Tab-separated table of C-alpha atoms and ligand atoms in Angstrom:
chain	number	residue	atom	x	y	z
A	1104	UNK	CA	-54.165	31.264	-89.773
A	1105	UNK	CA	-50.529	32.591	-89.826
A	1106	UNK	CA	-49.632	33.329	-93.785
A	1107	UNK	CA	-46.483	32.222	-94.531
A	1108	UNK	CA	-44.108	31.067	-97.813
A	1109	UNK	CA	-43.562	27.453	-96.138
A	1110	UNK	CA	-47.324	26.588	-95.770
A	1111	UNK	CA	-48.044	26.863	-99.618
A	1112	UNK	CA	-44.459	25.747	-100.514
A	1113	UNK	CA	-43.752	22.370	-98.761
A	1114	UNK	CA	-46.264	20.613	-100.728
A	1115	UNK	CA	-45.194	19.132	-103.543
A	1116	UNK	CA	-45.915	20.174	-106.858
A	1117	UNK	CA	-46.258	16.968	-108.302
A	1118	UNK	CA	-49.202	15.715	-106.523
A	1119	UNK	CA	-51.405	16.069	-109.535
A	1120	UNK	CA	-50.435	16.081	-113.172
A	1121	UNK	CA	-49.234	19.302	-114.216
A	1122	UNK	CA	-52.024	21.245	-116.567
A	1123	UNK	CA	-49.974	22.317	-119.448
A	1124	UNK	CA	-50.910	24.315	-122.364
A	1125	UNK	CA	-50.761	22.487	-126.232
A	1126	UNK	CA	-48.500	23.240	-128.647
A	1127	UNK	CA	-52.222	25.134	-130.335
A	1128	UNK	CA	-52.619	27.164	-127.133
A	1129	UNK	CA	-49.225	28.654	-127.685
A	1130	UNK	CA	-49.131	29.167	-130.987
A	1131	UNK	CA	-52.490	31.031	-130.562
A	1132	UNK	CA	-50.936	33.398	-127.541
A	1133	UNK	CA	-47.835	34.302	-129.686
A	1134	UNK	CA	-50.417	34.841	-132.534
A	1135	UNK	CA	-53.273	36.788	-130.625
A	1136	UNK	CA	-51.231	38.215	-127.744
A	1137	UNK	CA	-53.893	36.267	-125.150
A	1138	UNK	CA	-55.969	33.060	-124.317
A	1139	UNK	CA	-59.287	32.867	-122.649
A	1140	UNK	CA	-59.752	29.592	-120.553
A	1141	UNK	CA	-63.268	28.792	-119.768
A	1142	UNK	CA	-64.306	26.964	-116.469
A	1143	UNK	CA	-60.804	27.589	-115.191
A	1144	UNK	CA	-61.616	27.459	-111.195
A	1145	UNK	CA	-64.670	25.573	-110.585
A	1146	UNK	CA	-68.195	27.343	-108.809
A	1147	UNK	CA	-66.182	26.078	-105.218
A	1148	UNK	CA	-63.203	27.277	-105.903
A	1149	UNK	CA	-64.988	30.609	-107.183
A	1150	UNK	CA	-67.340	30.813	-104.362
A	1151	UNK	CA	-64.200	30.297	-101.840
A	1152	UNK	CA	-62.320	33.330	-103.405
A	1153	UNK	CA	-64.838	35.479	-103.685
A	1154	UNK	CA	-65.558	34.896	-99.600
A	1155	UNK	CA	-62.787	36.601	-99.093
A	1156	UNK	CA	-63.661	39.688	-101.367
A	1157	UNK	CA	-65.262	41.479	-98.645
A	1158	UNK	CA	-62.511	41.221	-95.966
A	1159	UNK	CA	-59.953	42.220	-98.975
A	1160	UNK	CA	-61.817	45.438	-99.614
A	1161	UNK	CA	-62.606	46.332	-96.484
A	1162	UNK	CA	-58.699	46.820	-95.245
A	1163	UNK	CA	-57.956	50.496	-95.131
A	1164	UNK	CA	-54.231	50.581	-96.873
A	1165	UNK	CA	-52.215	52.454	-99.298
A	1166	UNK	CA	-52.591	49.260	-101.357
A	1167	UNK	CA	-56.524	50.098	-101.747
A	1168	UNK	CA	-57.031	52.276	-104.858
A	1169	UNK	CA	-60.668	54.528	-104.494
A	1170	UNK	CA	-62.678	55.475	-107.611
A	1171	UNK	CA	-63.833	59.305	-107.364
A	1172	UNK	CA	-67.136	58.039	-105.757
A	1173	UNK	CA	-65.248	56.398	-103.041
A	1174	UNK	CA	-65.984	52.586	-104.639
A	1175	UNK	CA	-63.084	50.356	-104.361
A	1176	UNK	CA	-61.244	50.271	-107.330
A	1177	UNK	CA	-58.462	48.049	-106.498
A	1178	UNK	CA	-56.298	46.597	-104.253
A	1179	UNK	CA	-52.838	45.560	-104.518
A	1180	UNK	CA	-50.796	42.976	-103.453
A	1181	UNK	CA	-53.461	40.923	-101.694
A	1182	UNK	CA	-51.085	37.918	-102.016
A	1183	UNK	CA	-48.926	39.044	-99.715
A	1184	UNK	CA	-51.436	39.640	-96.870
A	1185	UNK	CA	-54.130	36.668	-97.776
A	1186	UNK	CA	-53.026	33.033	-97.623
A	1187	UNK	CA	-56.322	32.572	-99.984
A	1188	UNK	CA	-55.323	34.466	-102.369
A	1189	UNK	CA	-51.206	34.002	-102.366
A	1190	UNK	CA	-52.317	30.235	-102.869
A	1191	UNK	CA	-54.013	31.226	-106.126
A	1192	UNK	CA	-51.302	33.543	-107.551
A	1193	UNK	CA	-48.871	30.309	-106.719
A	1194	UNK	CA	-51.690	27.668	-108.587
A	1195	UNK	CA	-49.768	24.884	-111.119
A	1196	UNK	CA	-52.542	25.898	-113.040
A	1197	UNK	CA	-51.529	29.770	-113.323
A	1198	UNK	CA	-47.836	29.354	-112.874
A	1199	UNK	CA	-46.875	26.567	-115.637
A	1200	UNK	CA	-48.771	28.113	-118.815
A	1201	UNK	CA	-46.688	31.177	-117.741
A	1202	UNK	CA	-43.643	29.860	-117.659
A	1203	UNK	CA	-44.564	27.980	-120.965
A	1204	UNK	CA	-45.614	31.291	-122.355
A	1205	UNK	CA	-42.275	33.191	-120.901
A	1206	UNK	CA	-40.079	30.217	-121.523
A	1207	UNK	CA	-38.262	30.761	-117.931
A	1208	UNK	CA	-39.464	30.349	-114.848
A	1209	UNK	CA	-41.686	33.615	-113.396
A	1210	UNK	CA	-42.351	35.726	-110.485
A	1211	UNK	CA	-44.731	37.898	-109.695
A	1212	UNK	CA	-44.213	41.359	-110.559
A	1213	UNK	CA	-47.801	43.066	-109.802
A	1214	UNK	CA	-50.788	41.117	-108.240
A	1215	UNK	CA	-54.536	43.865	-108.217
A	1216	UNK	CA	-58.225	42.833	-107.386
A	1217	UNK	CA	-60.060	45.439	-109.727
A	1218	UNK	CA	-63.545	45.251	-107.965
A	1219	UNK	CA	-65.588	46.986	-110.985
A	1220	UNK	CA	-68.664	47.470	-109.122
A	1221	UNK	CA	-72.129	47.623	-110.355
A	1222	UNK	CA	-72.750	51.201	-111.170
A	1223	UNK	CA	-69.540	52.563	-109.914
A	1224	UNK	CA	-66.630	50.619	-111.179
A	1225	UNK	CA	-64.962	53.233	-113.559
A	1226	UNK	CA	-63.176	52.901	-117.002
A	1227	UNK	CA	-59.772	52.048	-117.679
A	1228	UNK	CA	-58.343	53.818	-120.725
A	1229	UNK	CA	-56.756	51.918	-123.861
A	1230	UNK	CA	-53.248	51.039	-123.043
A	1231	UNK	CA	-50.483	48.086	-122.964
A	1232	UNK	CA	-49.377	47.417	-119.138
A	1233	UNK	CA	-45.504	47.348	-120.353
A	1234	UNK	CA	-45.269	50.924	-121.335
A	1235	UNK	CA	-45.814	51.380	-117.653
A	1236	UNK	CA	-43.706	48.920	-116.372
A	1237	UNK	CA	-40.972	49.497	-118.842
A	1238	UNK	CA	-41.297	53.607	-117.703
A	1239	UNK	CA	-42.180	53.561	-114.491
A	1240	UNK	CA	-40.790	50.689	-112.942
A	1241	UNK	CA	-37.491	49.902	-115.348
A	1242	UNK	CA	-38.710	46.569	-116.764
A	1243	UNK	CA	-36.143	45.491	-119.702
A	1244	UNK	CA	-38.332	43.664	-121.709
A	1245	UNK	CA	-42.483	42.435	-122.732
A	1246	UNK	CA	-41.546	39.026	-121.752
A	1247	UNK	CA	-44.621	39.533	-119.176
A	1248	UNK	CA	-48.593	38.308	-119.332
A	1249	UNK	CA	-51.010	38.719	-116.757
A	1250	UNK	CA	-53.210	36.108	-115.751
A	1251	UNK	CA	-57.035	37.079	-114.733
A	1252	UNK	CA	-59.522	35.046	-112.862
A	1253	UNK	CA	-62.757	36.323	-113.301
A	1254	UNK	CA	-64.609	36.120	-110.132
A	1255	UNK	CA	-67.459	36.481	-111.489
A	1256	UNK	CA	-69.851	36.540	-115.104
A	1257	UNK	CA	-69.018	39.044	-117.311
A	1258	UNK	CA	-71.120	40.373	-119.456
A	1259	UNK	CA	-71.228	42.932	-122.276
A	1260	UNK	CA	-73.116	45.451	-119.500
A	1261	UNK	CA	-70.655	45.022	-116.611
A	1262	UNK	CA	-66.976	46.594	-118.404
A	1263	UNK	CA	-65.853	43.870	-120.151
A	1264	UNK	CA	-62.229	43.724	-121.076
A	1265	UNK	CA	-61.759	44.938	-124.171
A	1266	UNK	CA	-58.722	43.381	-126.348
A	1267	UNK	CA	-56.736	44.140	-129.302
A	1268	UNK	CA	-55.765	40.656	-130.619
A	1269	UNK	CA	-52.806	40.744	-132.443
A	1270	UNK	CA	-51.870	44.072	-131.241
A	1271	UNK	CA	-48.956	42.866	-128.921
A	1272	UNK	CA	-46.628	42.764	-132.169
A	1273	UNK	CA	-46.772	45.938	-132.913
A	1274	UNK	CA	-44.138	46.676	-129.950
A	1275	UNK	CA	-44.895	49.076	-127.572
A	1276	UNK	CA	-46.236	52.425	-128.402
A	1277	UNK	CA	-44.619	55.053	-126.884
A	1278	UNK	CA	-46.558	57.625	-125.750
A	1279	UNK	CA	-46.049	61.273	-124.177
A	1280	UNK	CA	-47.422	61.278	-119.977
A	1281	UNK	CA	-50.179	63.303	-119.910
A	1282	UNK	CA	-50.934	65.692	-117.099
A	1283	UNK	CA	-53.636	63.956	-114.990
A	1284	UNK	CA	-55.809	64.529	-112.229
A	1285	UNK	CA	-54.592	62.273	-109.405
A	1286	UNK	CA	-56.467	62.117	-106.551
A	1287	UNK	CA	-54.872	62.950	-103.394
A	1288	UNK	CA	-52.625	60.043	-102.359
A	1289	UNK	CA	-50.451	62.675	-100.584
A	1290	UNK	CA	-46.063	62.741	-100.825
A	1291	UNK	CA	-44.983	60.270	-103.142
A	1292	UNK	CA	-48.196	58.589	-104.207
A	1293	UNK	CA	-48.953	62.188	-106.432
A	1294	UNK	CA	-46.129	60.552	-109.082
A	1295	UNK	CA	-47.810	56.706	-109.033
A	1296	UNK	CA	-51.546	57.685	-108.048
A	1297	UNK	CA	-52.192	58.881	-112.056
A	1298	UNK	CA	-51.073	55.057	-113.299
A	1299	UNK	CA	-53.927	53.320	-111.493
A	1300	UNK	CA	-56.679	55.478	-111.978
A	1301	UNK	CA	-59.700	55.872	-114.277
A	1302	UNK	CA	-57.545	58.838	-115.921
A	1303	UNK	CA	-54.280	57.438	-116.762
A	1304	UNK	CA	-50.879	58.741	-117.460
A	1305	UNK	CA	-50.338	56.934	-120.768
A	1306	UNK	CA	-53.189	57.089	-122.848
A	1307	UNK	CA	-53.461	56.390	-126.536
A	1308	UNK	CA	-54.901	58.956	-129.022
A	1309	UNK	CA	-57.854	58.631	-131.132
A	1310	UNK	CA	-55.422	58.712	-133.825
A	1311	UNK	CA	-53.293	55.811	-132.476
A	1312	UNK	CA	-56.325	53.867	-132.184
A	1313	UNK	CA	-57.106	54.325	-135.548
A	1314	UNK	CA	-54.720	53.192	-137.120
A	1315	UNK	CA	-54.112	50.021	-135.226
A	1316	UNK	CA	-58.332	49.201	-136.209
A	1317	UNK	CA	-57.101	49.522	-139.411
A	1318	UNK	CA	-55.150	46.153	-139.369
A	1319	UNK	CA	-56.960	44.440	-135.919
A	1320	UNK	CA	-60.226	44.410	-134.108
A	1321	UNK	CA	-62.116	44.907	-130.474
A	1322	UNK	CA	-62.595	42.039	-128.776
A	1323	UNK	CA	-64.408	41.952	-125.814
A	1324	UNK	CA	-63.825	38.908	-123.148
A	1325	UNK	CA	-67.239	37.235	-121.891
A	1326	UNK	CA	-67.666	34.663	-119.795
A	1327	UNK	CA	-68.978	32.290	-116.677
A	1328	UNK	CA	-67.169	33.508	-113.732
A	1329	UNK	CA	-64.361	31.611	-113.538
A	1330	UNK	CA	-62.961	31.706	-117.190
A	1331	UNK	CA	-59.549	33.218	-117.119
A	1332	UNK	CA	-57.433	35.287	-119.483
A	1333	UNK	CA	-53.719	34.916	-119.882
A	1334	UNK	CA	-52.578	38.589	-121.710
A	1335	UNK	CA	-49.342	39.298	-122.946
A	1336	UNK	CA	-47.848	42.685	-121.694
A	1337	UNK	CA	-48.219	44.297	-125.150
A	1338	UNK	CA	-51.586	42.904	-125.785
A	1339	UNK	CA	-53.573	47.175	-125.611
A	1340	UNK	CA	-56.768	46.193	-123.793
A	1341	UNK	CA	-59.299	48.795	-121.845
A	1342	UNK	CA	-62.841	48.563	-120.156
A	1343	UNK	CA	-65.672	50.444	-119.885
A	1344	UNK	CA	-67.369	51.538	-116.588
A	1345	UNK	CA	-69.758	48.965	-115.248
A	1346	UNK	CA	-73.409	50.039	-116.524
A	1347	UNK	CA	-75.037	46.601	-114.646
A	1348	UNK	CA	-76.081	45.730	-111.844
A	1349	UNK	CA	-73.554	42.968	-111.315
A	1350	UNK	CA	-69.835	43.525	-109.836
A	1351	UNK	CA	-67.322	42.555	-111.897
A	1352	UNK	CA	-64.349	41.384	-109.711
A	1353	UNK	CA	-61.121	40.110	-111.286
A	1354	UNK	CA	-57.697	38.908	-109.940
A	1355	UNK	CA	-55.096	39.982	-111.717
A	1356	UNK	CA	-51.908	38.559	-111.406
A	1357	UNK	CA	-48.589	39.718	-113.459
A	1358	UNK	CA	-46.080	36.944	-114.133
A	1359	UNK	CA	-42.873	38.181	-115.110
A	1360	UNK	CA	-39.929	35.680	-116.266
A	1361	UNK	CA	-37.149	35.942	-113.900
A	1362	UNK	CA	-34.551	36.674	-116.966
A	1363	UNK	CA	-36.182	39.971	-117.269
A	1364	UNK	CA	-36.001	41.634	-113.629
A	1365	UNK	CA	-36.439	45.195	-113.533
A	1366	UNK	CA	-33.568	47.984	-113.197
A	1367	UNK	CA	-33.021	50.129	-111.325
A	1368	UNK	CA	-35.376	53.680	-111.596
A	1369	UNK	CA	-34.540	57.102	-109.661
A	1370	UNK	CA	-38.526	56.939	-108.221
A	1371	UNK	CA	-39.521	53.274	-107.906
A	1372	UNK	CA	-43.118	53.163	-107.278
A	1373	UNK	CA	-43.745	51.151	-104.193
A	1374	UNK	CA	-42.746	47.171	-103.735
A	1375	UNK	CA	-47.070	46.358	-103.965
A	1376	UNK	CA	-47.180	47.915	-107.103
A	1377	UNK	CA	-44.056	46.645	-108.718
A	1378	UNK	CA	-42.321	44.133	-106.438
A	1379	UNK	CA	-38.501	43.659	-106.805
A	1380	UNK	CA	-38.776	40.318	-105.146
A	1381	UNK	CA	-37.455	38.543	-108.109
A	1382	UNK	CA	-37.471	34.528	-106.571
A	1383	UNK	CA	-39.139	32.194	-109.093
A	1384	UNK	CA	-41.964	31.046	-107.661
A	1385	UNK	CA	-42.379	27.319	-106.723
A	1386	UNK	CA	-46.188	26.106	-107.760
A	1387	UNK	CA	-48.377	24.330	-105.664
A	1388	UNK	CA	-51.016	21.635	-106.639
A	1389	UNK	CA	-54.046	22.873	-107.867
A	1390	UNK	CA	-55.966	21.031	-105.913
A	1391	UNK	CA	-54.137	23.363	-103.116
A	1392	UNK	CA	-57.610	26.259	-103.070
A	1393	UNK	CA	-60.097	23.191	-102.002
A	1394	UNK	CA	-57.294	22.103	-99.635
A	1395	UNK	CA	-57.012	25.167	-97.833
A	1396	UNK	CA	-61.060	25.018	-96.999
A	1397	UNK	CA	-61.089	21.322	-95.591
A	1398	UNK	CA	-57.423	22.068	-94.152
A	1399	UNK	CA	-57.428	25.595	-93.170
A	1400	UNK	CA	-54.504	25.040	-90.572
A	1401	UNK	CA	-52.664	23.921	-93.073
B	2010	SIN	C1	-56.107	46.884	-116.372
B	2010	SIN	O1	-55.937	47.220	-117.509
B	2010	SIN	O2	-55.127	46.774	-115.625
B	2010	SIN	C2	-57.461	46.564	-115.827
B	2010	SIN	C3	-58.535	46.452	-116.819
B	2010	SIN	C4	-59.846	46.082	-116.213
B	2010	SIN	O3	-59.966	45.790	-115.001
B	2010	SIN	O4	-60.837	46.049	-116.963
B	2011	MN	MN1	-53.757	47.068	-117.976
């Protein structure tokens, strides 16, 4: 099936009722810096997504981030190569409680699978995603949240998000790069390889940590596969490395409002890691996944 903008956005948006947040829901993101949905995408649409895992992974491209035991740690900008999964980054569901949250209409600034495989699937360190994007990619401002679909039950043995709620008013924490071991991504990746990987460029100290456990707590986000977290771009969150037997594969896709496009940076890391596409993005029904299975010319 050819993959292109006017297949997703000729339908109209309108078809089903839009699925807003409540006045609550807000209130709680601007208090806790996130939201957990539970039963988000149904076991179809789940089961549909996760189909295409395999064929994701499997693509040998610069967008496909190894862990040192050659796992698949991620892979970028799968919406722009898999009609599955740009229809789910352009879901009414996804889209409107981000442009609630951002107050603007959005576009998509970063979209990752982290796999987090049994056994394999290595840590991410505490941080807040808009120290990086505000450093290393010239975003202005946190007006930013990521949504993730959880592909599938996450458990406390499997990495877990772990969240800070509450921590997204403290601003972002600037913090000193610290000399990293990339892995060999060769030319220009040496300068963007250290922000993906297990052993990231910004890290907070123990002593930063601290101190912010002294007025918040861990949280860590459980759930049925399909629950979903919306996380706002200050919110510092981590995981551990997967200790289960179960994968733990999330979509995670960065909604950015388009009244806070990046500037220009002398290095810009490449267009699948921070896309300068800034065109609001036009939902589709969310009814559009189960579509594309009975319909897949569509
Ligand atoms: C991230 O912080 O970007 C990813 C965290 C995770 O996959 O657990
Ligand atoms: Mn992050």
């Amino acid at each position: 099936m050819q993959v292109t903008e006017e297949t997703l956005e000729t339908r109209p948006a309108q078809a089903q009722p839009a699925r807003t947040l409540t006045p609550e829901q807000i209130g709680q993101f601007e208090r806790d810096g996130y939201l957990l949905l539970e039963n988000h995408f149904t076991p179809e649409e789940v089961r549909l997504l996760l189909d295409e895992i395999p064929h994701v992974f499997a693509e040998d491209s610069p967008r496909r981030i190894k862990e040192t035991s050659g796992a698949v740690r991620s892979v970028f900008a799968v919406h722009t190569t898999n009609h599955t999964f740009r229809c789910l980054s352009y879901l009414n569901r996804l889209v409107e409680p981000a442009r609630q949250l951002l107050g603007s209409e959005v576009y998509i600034h970063q979209f990752k699978v982290n796999a987090k495989v049994a056994l394999e699937g290595d840590q991410w360190e505490w941080h807040q995603d808009f120290l990086y994007w505000h450093k290393e990619d010239g975003m202005p401002s946190p007006r930013v949240l990521t949504a993730v679909v959880f592909l599938q039950d996450v458990d406390e043995f499997n990495g877990p998000m772990l969240l800070i709620p509450g921590s997204h008013r403290e601003g972002m924490i600037d913090v000193e790069a610290q000399p990293v071991n990339a892995p060999s991504a060769g030319g220009d990746g040496a300068r963007w390889m250290p922000t993906l990987t297990a052993d990231l460029k910004y890290k907070i100290d123990r002593d930063i940590l601290a101190d912010l456990l002294r007025r918040h707590s861990i949280l860590a986000t459980k759930g049925a596969a399909g629950f979903t977290l919306f996380f706002h771009g200050n919110l510092f969150h981590a995981s551990a490395t997967n200790l289960s037997p179960n994968d733990r594969v999330g979509v995670f896709i960065t909604y950015n409002s388009i009244e806070n496009m990046l500037d220009e940076v002398e290095h810009p890391r490449p267009a699948f890691i921070a896309s300068r596409d800034f065109s609001p993005i036009v939902p589709v029904p969310d009814d559009s996944l189960l579509k594309l299975r009975h319909d897949p010319d569509e």
